[in-house]
Amino acid sequence: MIRRAPIEISPPAADDVTRLLRAWRDGDRGALDRLMPRVYGELRRVAGRFLRGERPDHTLQPTALVHEAYLRFAGAERPRWRDRMHFYAVAAQVMRRILVDHARAHGAGKRGGGAPRVPLDEGIDAGVERAADLVALDDALEALAAMDARKARIVQLHHFAGLTVAETAEVLGLSVSTIVLEARLARAWLVAALRRSPARS
């Protein structure tokens, strides 16, 4: 398994991000504009994870993906942010939704349709399948969420948002050992589901 470096934010910066998130939650619409410069680098890294392995001329590049996520945040009602990790987790979910919507709009659910490729290593895949069609992966995650919402949430936080096992455990209020076990079970379920996916046949 490839190890990822954890999200590195110094305590003062983390405190500042949390303060701005709470201000935004409490109705200060300008807090979002003050927040973005502080979180932009991390959001761009998350966007890069989604787009890694894509063709160079893909319509959405990391910067465009972050900007599209910003527009969705700006148009949302007052969010109920808890802290910076919660924000990054939701941001990753928003980016995934943007890419899935984009792929579906371009008919990428069909085999060879040019859908974004999402690496399944680094905690989800044991090495059998190295990439999955984003639409097929989204379908698999939705199916997993319907069966076991917690396991799907662990995948979203640990793989897509890039949170460490410890950070994922903190966000979900679970033990590290529970996260490790359920991440393994979720990985096995997703790999099996993707193998059965028509998009991969």
C-alpha positions as YAML, in Angstrom:
chain: A
units: angstrom
residues:
- id: 1
  name: MET
  ca: [0.00, 0.00, 0.00]
- id: 2
  name: ILE
  ca: [1.36, 3.42, -0.91]
- id: 3
  name: ARG
  ca: [1.52, 5.77, 2.04]
- id: 4
  name: ARG
  ca: [0.28, 9.34, 1.70]
- id: 5
  name: ALA
  ca: [1.65, 12.29, 3.56]
- id: 6
  name: PRO
  ca: [-1.04, 13.77, 5.82]
- id: 7
  name: ILE
  ca: [-2.56, 17.16, 5.15]
- id: 8
  name: GLU
  ca: [-0.01, 19.54, 6.60]
- id: 9
  name: ILE
  ca: [-1.42, 22.72, 8.10]
- id: 10
  name: SER
  ca: [0.26, 24.47, 10.99]
- id: 11
  name: PRO
  ca: [-1.84, 24.99, 14.12]
- id: 12
  name: PRO
  ca: [-2.24, 28.78, 13.66]
- id: 13
  name: ALA
  ca: [-3.40, 28.30, 10.05]
- id: 14
  name: ALA
  ca: [-5.75, 25.52, 11.10]
- id: 15
  name: ASP
  ca: [-7.22, 27.73, 13.82]
- id: 16
  name: ASP
  ca: [-7.65, 30.55, 11.33]
- id: 17
  name: VAL
  ca: [-9.42, 28.26, 8.86]
- id: 18
  name: THR
  ca: [-11.77, 27.01, 11.56]
- id: 19
  name: ARG
  ca: [-12.50, 30.58, 12.67]
- id: 20
  name: LEU
  ca: [-13.39, 31.61, 9.10]
- id: 21
  name: LEU
  ca: [-15.53, 28.50, 8.60]
- id: 22
  name: ARG
  ca: [-17.50, 29.33, 11.73]
- id: 23
  name: ALA
  ca: [-17.90, 32.94, 10.62]
- id: 24
  name: TRP
  ca: [-19.21, 31.70, 7.27]
- id: 25
  name: ARG
  ca: [-21.55, 29.30, 9.07]
- id: 26
  name: ASP
  ca: [-22.81, 32.16, 11.22]
- id: 27
  name: GLY
  ca: [-23.79, 34.27, 8.22]
- id: 28
  name: ASP
  ca: [-20.64, 36.23, 7.29]
- id: 29
  name: ARG
  ca: [-20.71, 35.77, 3.50]
- id: 30
  name: GLY
  ca: [-17.39, 37.58, 3.15]
- id: 31
  name: ALA
  ca: [-15.73, 34.85, 5.21]
- id: 32
  name: LEU
  ca: [-15.71, 32.57, 2.16]
- id: 33
  name: ASP
  ca: [-13.63, 35.08, 0.19]
- id: 34
  name: ARG
  ca: [-11.20, 35.41, 3.09]
- id: 35
  name: LEU
  ca: [-11.08, 31.62, 3.52]
- id: 36
  name: MET
  ca: [-10.25, 30.64, -0.06]
- id: 37
  name: PRO
  ca: [-6.66, 31.98, -0.18]
- id: 38
  name: ARG
  ca: [-5.90, 29.97, 2.97]
- id: 39
  name: VAL
  ca: [-7.30, 26.68, 1.69]
- id: 40
  name: TYR
  ca: [-6.67, 27.05, -2.04]
- id: 41
  name: GLY
  ca: [-3.44, 25.03, -2.09]
- id: 42
  name: GLU
  ca: [-4.99, 22.07, -0.29]
- id: 43
  name: LEU
  ca: [-8.12, 22.18, -2.45]
- id: 44
  name: ARG
  ca: [-5.95, 22.18, -5.57]
- id: 45
  name: ARG
  ca: [-4.09, 19.10, -4.28]
- id: 46
  name: VAL
  ca: [-7.44, 17.36, -3.74]
- id: 47
  name: ALA
  ca: [-8.50, 18.35, -7.27]
- id: 48
  name: GLY
  ca: [-5.20, 17.04, -8.62]
- id: 49
  name: ARG
  ca: [-5.88, 13.64, -7.02]
- id: 50
  name: PHE
  ca: [-9.15, 13.40, -8.91]
- id: 51
  name: LEU
  ca: [-7.59, 14.37, -12.23]
- id: 52
  name: ARG
  ca: [-4.35, 12.41, -11.95]
- id: 53
  name: GLY
  ca: [-3.86, 10.23, -14.99]
- id: 54
  name: GLU
  ca: [-6.26, 12.25, -17.13]
- id: 55
  name: ARG
  ca: [-5.47, 13.28, -20.68]
- id: 56
  name: PRO
  ca: [-3.69, 16.68, -20.75]
- id: 57
  name: ASP
  ca: [-6.51, 18.36, -22.66]
- id: 58
  name: HIS
  ca: [-9.26, 17.28, -20.26]
- id: 59
  name: THR
  ca: [-11.88, 20.04, -20.06]
- id: 60
  name: LEU
  ca: [-11.53, 20.38, -16.30]
- id: 61
  name: GLN
  ca: [-8.08, 21.05, -14.87]
- id: 62
  name: PRO
  ca: [-7.38, 21.29, -11.12]
- id: 63
  name: THR
  ca: [-7.67, 25.08, -11.07]
- id: 64
  name: ALA
  ca: [-10.99, 25.01, -12.95]
- id: 65
  name: LEU
  ca: [-12.29, 22.26, -10.67]
- id: 66
  name: VAL
  ca: [-11.45, 24.30, -7.56]
- id: 67
  name: HIS
  ca: [-13.12, 27.37, -9.06]
- id: 68
  name: GLU
  ca: [-16.26, 25.40, -9.91]
- id: 69
  name: ALA
  ca: [-16.34, 24.08, -6.33]
- id: 70
  name: TYR
  ca: [-15.99, 27.66, -5.08]
- id: 71
  name: LEU
  ca: [-18.99, 28.74, -7.16]
- id: 72
  name: ARG
  ca: [-21.07, 25.93, -5.68]
- id: 73
  name: PHE
  ca: [-20.00, 26.91, -2.18]
- id: 74
  name: ALA
  ca: [-20.79, 30.57, -2.87]
- id: 75
  name: GLY
  ca: [-24.29, 29.68, -4.04]
- id: 76
  name: ALA
  ca: [-25.06, 27.41, -1.10]
- id: 77
  name: GLU
  ca: [-27.07, 28.24, 1.98]
- id: 78
  name: ARG
  ca: [-25.27, 28.78, 5.27]
- id: 79
  name: PRO
  ca: [-23.21, 25.59, 5.74]
- id: 80
  name: ARG
  ca: [-22.94, 23.79, 9.05]
- id: 81
  name: TRP
  ca: [-19.14, 23.52, 9.19]
- id: 82
  name: ARG
  ca: [-17.59, 21.84, 12.20]
- id: 83
  name: ASP
  ca: [-13.89, 22.35, 11.44]
- id: 84
  name: ARG
  ca: [-11.33, 22.39, 8.63]
- id: 85
  name: MET
  ca: [-11.33, 18.60, 8.16]
- id: 86
  name: HIS
  ca: [-15.08, 18.63, 7.71]
- id: 87
  name: PHE
  ca: [-14.64, 21.39, 5.11]
- id: 88
  name: TYR
  ca: [-12.02, 19.45, 3.13]
- id: 89
  name: ALA
  ca: [-14.17, 16.34, 3.23]
- id: 90
  name: VAL
  ca: [-17.20, 18.20, 1.89]
- id: 91
  name: ALA
  ca: [-15.05, 19.98, -0.71]
- id: 92
  name: ALA
  ca: [-13.80, 16.61, -1.98]
- id: 93
  name: GLN
  ca: [-17.37, 15.37, -2.22]
- id: 94
  name: VAL
  ca: [-18.38, 18.48, -4.17]
- id: 95
  name: MET
  ca: [-15.47, 18.03, -6.59]
- id: 96
  name: ARG
  ca: [-16.35, 14.38, -7.13]
- id: 97
  name: ARG
  ca: [-19.95, 15.38, -7.87]
- id: 98
  name: ILE
  ca: [-18.78, 18.01, -10.38]
- id: 99
  name: LEU
  ca: [-16.62, 15.47, -12.22]
- id: 100
  name: VAL
  ca: [-19.32, 12.81, -12.21]
- id: 101
  name: ASP
  ca: [-21.89, 15.30, -13.54]
- id: 102
  name: HIS
  ca: [-19.39, 16.36, -16.20]
- id: 103
  name: ALA
  ca: [-18.68, 12.76, -17.19]
- id: 104
  name: ARG
  ca: [-22.36, 11.83, -17.36]
- id: 105
  name: ALA
  ca: [-23.14, 14.95, -19.43]
- id: 106
  name: HIS
  ca: [-20.53, 13.85, -21.97]
- id: 107
  name: GLY
  ca: [-21.82, 10.28, -22.18]
- id: 108
  name: ALA
  ca: [-18.76, 8.93, -20.43]
- id: 109
  name: GLY
  ca: [-20.67, 6.12, -18.80]
- id: 110
  name: LYS
  ca: [-20.28, 4.11, -22.00]
- id: 111
  name: ARG
  ca: [-17.20, 2.02, -22.53]
- id: 112
  name: GLY
  ca: [-14.46, 4.10, -24.11]
- id: 113
  name: GLY
  ca: [-16.42, 7.30, -23.56]
- id: 114
  name: GLY
  ca: [-13.46, 9.20, -22.16]
- id: 115
  name: ALA
  ca: [-14.62, 9.31, -18.56]
- id: 116
  name: PRO
  ca: [-12.15, 10.56, -15.96]
- id: 117
  name: ARG
  ca: [-9.90, 7.84, -14.60]
- id: 118
  name: VAL
  ca: [-9.57, 7.64, -10.83]
- id: 119
  name: PRO
  ca: [-6.66, 5.75, -9.25]
- id: 120
  name: LEU
  ca: [-7.79, 3.14, -6.77]
- id: 121
  name: ASP
  ca: [-4.47, 2.58, -5.10]
- id: 122
  name: GLU
  ca: [-3.44, 4.31, -1.86]
- id: 123
  name: GLY
  ca: [-5.80, 2.60, 0.51]
- id: 124
  name: ILE
  ca: [-8.65, 1.39, -1.69]
- id: 125
  name: ASP
  ca: [-7.13, -1.03, -4.16]
- id: 126
  name: ALA
  ca: [-4.66, -3.79, -3.36]
- id: 127
  name: GLY
  ca: [-3.12, -3.61, -6.82]
- id: 128
  name: VAL
  ca: [-5.42, -5.71, -9.00]
- id: 129
  name: GLU
  ca: [-7.13, -2.73, -10.63]
- id: 130
  name: ARG
  ca: [-5.12, 0.45, -10.94]
- id: 131
  name: ALA
  ca: [-7.79, 2.81, -12.23]
- id: 132
  name: ALA
  ca: [-11.55, 2.96, -12.44]
- id: 133
  name: ASP
  ca: [-13.98, 4.86, -14.57]
- id: 134
  name: LEU
  ca: [-15.30, 7.72, -12.45]
- id: 135
  name: VAL
  ca: [-18.92, 7.07, -13.37]
- id: 136
  name: ALA
  ca: [-18.58, 3.37, -12.49]
- id: 137
  name: LEU
  ca: [-16.83, 4.28, -9.25]
- id: 138
  name: ASP
  ca: [-19.56, 6.77, -8.38]
- id: 139
  name: ASP
  ca: [-22.22, 4.14, -9.05]
- id: 140
  name: ALA
  ca: [-20.32, 1.68, -6.85]
- id: 141
  name: LEU
  ca: [-19.97, 4.24, -4.05]
- id: 142
  name: GLU
  ca: [-23.68, 5.03, -4.22]
- id: 143
  name: ALA
  ca: [-24.47, 1.33, -3.96]
- id: 144
  name: LEU
  ca: [-22.06, 0.96, -1.04]
- id: 145
  name: ALA
  ca: [-23.63, 3.99, 0.69]
- id: 146
  name: ALA
  ca: [-27.10, 2.46, 0.33]
- id: 147
  name: MET
  ca: [-25.82, -0.72, 1.97]
- id: 148
  name: ASP
  ca: [-23.39, 0.78, 4.49]
- id: 149
  name: ALA
  ca: [-23.24, 4.57, 4.66]
- id: 150
  name: ARG
  ca: [-20.35, 4.59, 7.13]
- id: 151
  name: LYS
  ca: [-18.03, 2.58, 4.91]
- id: 152
  name: ALA
  ca: [-18.83, 4.86, 1.96]
- id: 153
  name: ARG
  ca: [-18.08, 7.89, 4.13]
- id: 154
  name: ILE
  ca: [-14.72, 6.41, 5.13]
- id: 155
  name: VAL
  ca: [-13.82, 5.99, 1.46]
- id: 156
  name: GLN
  ca: [-14.83, 9.58, 0.70]
- id: 157
  name: LEU
  ca: [-12.83, 11.01, 3.59]
- id: 158
  name: HIS
  ca: [-9.72, 8.85, 3.40]
- id: 159
  name: HIS
  ca: [-9.35, 8.40, -0.35]
- id: 160
  name: PHE
  ca: [-10.95, 11.44, -1.95]
- id: 161
  name: ALA
  ca: [-10.41, 14.09, 0.71]
- id: 162
  name: GLY
  ca: [-6.96, 12.70, 1.50]
- id: 163
  name: LEU
  ca: [-7.46, 12.61, 5.26]
- id: 164
  name: THR
  ca: [-5.20, 10.28, 7.19]
- id: 165
  name: VAL
  ca: [-6.64, 7.30, 9.04]
- id: 166
  name: ALA
  ca: [-6.36, 9.26, 12.31]
- id: 167
  name: GLU
  ca: [-8.08, 12.32, 10.81]
- id: 168
  name: THR
  ca: [-10.84, 10.16, 9.34]
- id: 169
  name: ALA
  ca: [-11.35, 8.54, 12.73]
- id: 170
  name: GLU
  ca: [-11.57, 11.99, 14.36]
- id: 171
  name: VAL
  ca: [-14.13, 13.30, 11.85]
- id: 172
  name: LEU
  ca: [-16.34, 10.23, 12.23]
- id: 173
  name: GLY
  ca: [-15.84, 9.79, 15.96]
- id: 174
  name: LEU
  ca: [-14.51, 6.24, 15.52]
- id: 175
  name: SER
  ca: [-11.37, 4.40, 16.59]
- id: 176
  name: VAL
  ca: [-8.40, 4.11, 14.26]
- id: 177
  name: SER
  ca: [-8.72, 0.32, 14.29]
- id: 178
  name: THR
  ca: [-12.36, 0.58, 13.16]
- id: 179
  name: ILE
  ca: [-11.37, 2.87, 10.27]
- id: 180
  name: VAL
  ca: [-8.61, 0.48, 9.18]
- id: 181
  name: LEU
  ca: [-10.91, -2.55, 9.26]
- id: 182
  name: GLU
  ca: [-13.83, -0.87, 7.51]
- id: 183
  name: ALA
  ca: [-11.60, 0.71, 4.88]
- id: 184
  name: ARG
  ca: [-10.31, -2.78, 4.00]
- id: 185
  name: LEU
  ca: [-13.86, -4.14, 3.76]
- id: 186
  name: ALA
  ca: [-14.96, -1.16, 1.67]
- id: 187
  name: ARG
  ca: [-11.96, -1.62, -0.63]
- id: 188
  name: ALA
  ca: [-12.78, -5.28, -1.23]
- id: 189
  name: TRP
  ca: [-16.44, -4.47, -1.88]
- id: 190
  name: LEU
  ca: [-15.60, -1.68, -4.35]
- id: 191
  name: VAL
  ca: [-13.06, -3.75, -6.26]
- id: 192
  name: ALA
  ca: [-15.63, -6.55, -6.65]
- id: 193
  name: ALA
  ca: [-18.33, -4.06, -7.70]
- id: 194
  name: LEU
  ca: [-16.04, -2.44, -10.28]
- id: 195
  name: ARG
  ca: [-15.14, -5.81, -11.75]
- id: 196
  name: ARG
  ca: [-18.84, -6.43, -12.29]
- id: 197
  name: SER
  ca: [-19.41, -2.98, -13.77]
- id: 198
  name: PRO
  ca: [-20.56, -2.97, -17.44]
- id: 199
  name: ALA
  ca: [-18.25, 0.01, -18.06]
- id: 200
  name: ARG
  ca: [-15.26, -2.26, -17.43]
- id: 201
  name: SER
  ca: [-16.42, -5.20, -19.53]
...
